[in-house]
Short mmCIF file of C-alpha atoms in Angstrom, two decimals:
data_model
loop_
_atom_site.label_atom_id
_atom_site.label_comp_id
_atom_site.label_asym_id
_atom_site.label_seq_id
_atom_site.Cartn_x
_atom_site.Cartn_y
_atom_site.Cartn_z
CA UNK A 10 53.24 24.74 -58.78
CA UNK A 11 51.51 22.87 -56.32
CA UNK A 12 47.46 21.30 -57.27
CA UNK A 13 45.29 20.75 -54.47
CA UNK A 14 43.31 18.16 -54.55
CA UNK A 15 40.14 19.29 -54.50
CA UNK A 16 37.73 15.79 -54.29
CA UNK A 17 39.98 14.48 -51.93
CA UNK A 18 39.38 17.61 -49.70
CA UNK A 19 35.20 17.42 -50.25
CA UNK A 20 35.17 13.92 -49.80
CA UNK A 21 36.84 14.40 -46.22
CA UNK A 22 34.39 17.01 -45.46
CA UNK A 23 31.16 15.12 -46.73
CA UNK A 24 32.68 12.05 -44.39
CA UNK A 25 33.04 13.81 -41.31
CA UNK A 26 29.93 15.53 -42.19
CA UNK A 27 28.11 12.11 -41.80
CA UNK A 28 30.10 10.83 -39.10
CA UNK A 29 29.25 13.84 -37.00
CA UNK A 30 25.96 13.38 -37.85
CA UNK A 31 25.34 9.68 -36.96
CA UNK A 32 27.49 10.41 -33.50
CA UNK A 33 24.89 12.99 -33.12
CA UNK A 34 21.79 10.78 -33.78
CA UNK A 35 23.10 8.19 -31.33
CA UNK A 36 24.29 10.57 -29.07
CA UNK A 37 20.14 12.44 -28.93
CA UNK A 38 19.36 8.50 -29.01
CA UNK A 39 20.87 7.75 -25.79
CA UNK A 40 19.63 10.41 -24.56
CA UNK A 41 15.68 10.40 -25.60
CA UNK A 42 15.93 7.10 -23.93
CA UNK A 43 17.19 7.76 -20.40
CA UNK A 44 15.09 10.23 -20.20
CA UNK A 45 12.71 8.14 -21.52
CA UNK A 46 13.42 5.58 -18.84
CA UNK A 47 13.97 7.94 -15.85
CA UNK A 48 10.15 8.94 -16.71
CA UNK A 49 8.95 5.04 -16.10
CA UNK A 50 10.65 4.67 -12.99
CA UNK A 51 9.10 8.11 -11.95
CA UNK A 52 6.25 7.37 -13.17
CA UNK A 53 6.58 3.42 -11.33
CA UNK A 54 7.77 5.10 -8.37
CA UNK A 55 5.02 7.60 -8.19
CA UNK A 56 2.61 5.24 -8.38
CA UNK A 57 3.65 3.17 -5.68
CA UNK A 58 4.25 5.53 -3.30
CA UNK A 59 0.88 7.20 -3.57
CA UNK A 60 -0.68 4.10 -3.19
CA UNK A 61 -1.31 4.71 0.58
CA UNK A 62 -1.93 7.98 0.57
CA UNK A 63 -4.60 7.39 -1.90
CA UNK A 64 -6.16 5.00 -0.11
CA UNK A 65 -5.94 6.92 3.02
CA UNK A 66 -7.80 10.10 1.46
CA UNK A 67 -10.88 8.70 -0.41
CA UNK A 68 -10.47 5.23 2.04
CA UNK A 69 -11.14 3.10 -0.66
CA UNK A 70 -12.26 -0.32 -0.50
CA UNK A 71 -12.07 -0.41 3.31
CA UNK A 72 -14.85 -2.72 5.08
CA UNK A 73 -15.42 0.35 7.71
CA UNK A 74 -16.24 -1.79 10.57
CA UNK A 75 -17.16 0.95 13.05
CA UNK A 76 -19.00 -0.95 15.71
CA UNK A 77 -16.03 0.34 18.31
CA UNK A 78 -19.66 1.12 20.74
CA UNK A 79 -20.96 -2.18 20.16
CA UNK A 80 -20.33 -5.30 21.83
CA UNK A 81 -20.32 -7.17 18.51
CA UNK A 82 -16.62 -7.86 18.98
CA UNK A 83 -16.85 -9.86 22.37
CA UNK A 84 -18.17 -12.47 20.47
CA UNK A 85 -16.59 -15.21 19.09
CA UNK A 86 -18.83 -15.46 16.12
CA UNK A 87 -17.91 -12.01 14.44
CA UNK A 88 -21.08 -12.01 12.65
CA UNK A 89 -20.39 -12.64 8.71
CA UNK A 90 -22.40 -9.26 7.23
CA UNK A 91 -19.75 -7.23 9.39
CA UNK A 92 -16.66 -9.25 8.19
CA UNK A 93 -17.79 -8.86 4.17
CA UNK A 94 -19.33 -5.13 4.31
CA UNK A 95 -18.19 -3.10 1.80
CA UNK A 96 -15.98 -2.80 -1.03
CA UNK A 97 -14.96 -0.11 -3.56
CA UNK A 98 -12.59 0.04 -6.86
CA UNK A 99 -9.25 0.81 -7.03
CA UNK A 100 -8.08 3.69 -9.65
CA UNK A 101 -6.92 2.19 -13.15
CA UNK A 102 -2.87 3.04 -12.16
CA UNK A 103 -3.48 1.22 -8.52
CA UNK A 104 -5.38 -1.90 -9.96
CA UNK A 105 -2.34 -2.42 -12.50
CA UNK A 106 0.22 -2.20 -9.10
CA UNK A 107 -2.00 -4.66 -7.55
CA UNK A 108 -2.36 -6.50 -10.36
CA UNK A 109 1.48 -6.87 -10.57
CA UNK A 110 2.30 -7.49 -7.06
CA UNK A 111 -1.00 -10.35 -6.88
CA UNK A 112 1.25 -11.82 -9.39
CA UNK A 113 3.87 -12.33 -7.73
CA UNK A 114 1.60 -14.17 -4.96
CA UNK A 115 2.60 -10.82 -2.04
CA UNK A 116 -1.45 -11.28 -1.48
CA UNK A 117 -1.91 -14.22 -0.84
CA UNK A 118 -1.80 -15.52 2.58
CA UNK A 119 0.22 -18.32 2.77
CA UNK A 120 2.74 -17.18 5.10
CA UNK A 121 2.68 -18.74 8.84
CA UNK A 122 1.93 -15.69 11.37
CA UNK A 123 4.59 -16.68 14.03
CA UNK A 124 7.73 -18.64 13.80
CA UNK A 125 8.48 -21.97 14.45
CA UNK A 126 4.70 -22.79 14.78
CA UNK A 127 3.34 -24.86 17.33
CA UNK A 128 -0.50 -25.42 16.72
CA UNK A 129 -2.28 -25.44 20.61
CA UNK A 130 -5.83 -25.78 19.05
CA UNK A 131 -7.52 -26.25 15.59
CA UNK A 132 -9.64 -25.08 13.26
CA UNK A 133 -13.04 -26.58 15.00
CA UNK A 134 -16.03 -24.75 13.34
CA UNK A 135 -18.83 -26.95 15.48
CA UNK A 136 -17.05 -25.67 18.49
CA UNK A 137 -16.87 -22.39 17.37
CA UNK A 138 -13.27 -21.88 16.93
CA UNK A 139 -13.14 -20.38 13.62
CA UNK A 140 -9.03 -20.35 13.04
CA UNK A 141 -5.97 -21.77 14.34
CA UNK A 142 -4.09 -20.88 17.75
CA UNK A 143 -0.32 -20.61 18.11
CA UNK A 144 1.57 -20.76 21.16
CA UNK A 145 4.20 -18.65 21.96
CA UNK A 146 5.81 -16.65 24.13
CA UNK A 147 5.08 -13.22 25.41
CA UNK A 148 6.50 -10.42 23.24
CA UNK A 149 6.85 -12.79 19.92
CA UNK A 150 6.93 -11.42 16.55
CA UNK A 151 3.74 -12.01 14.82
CA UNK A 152 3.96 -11.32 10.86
CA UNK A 153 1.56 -10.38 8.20
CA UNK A 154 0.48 -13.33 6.28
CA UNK A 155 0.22 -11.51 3.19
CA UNK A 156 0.43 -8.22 1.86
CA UNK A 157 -2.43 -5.79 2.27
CA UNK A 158 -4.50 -2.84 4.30
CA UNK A 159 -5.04 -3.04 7.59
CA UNK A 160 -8.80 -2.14 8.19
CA UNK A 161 -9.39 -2.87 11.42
CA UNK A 162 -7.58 -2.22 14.95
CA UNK A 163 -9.53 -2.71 18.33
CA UNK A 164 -9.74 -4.28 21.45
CA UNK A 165 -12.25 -6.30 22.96
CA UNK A 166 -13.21 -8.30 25.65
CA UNK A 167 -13.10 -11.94 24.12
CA UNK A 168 -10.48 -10.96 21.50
CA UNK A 169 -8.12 -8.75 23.47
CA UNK A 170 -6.00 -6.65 21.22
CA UNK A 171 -6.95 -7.37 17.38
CA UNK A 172 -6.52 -6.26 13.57
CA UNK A 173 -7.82 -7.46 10.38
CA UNK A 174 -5.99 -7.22 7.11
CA UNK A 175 -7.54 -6.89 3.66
CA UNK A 176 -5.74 -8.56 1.11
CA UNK A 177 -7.15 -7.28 -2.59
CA UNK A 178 -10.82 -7.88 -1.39
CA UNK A 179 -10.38 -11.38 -1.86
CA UNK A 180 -8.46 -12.61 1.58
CA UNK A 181 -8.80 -11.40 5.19
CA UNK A 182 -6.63 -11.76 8.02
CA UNK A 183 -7.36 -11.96 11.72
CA UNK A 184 -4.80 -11.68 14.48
CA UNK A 185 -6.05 -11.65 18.03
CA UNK A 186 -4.55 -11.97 21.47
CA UNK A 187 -1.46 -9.69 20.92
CA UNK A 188 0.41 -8.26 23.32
CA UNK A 189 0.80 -4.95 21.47
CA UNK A 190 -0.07 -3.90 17.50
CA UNK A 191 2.62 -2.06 15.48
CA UNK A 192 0.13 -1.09 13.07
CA UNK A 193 -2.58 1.52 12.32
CA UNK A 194 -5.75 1.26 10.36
CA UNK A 195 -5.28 2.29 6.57
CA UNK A 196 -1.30 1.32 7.17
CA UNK A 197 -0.43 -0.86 3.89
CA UNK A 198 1.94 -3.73 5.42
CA UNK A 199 3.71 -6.10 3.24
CA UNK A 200 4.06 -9.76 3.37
CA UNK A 201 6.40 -10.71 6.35
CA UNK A 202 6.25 -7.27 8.05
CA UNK A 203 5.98 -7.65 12.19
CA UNK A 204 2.57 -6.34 12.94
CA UNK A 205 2.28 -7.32 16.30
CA UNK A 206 3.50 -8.90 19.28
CA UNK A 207 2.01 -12.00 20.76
CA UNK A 208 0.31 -12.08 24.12
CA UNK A 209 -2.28 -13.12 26.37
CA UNK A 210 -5.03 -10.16 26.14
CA UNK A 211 -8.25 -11.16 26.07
CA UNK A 212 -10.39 -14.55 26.98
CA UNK A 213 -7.07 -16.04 27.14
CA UNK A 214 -5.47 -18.45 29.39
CA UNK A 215 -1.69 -18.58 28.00
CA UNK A 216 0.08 -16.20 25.58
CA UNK A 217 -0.98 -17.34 22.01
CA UNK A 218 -2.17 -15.92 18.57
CA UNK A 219 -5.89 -16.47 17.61
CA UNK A 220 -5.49 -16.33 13.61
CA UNK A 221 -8.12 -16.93 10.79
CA UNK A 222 -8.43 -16.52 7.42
CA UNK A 223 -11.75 -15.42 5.48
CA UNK A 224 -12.44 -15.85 1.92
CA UNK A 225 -16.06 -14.23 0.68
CA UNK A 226 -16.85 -13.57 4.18
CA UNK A 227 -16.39 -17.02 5.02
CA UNK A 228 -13.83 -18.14 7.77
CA UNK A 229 -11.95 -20.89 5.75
CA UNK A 230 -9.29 -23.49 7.49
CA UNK A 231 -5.37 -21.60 7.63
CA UNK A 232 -4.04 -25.35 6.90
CA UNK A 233 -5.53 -25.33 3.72
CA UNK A 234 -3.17 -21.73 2.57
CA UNK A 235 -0.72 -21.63 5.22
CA UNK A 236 3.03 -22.87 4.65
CA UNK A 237 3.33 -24.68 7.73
CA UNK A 238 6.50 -26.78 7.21
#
């Protein structure tokens, strides 16, 4: 006669039972969280790649600066109620990218405009040069000194071909003289990016970039931000 042995055989069941199950929990574990992370990066994602368009649809934030009749531009004193007009809020999601990339100091413009910079005249307020001008030559890669929105393209007499760059409502840029600009108002440019190349347009006697910075609508001196070393 042969006696099965009956605990033996529930005992087996009950512990692959319990195995099974625990595989199982990890296994929807695993799972729950890669989908779980695959929604953050979507989510991340999403929300910086609708950051232009955004901006581009309801134009927020963007000093509209459309004096493109006037002959406001030809002067060298841009006139300081046209240089701080108007500013909006971002959405909740944008302000947190913002946040984030301010952080890691993308907006702030510290970054030299041209290579290898040679400084031809300085910041002289009383003489009503209100930035810094690089030489160069013709056809030179002029960068964004910081990340931001470019509000402003145009061309002027005095000025020649120009752009402004917003950075986060708290910095502008000004790039004058160029040869050509890569960019379009509303673009979003980062830190680095070539914007333009440098030139002679304008009052200008030799190809150079005009560049300023304003803070608060106030033209401030680049030596002061700018990584010039």
């Amino acid at each position: 006669m042969i006696f099965k042995n009956t605990n033996t055989s529930k005992f087996s069941s009950i512990s692959f039972f319990i195995i099974s199950f625990i595989y199982i929990i990890i296994f929807v574990f695993i799972i729950f969280k890669y989908y779980q992370m695959a929604n953050k990066l979507k989510e991340m994602k999403s929300v910086n790649t609708s950051l232009i368009e955004y901006i581009k649809k309801e134009k927020l934030y963007i000093p509209q600066l459309d004096i493109e009749e006037s002959n406001l531009l030809d002067n060298p004193e841009l006139p300081e109620q046209i240089i701080g007009e108007g500013t909006e809020l971002f959405p909740e999601k944008v302000e947190q990218y913002l946040e984030q990339e301010k952080k890691k100091q993308n907006f702030y413009p510290d970054l030299c405009p041209v290579k290898n910079p040679y400084i031809t005249k300085d910041f002289l307020p009383e003489k009503n040069h209100f930035g810094l001008d690089f030489a160069g030559s013709e056809g030179d890669s002029i960068f964004a000194s910081a990340s931001g929105i470019v509000t402003k393209v145009f061309i002027s007499k005095y000025f020649g071909n120009a752009l402004f760059i917003n950075h986060l409502n708290i910095y502008q840029t000004f790039y004058a003289h160029n040869k050509a600009i890569l960019v379009e108002p509303y673009d979003f440019v980062k830190k680095g990016d070539v914007i333009a190349l440098l030139g002679s347009t304008g009052y200008s006697s030799a190809p150079h970039l005009h560049f300023e910075i304003i803070k608060d609508a106030k033209r401030i001196n680049p030596k002061k931000i700018l990584k010039l070393e």
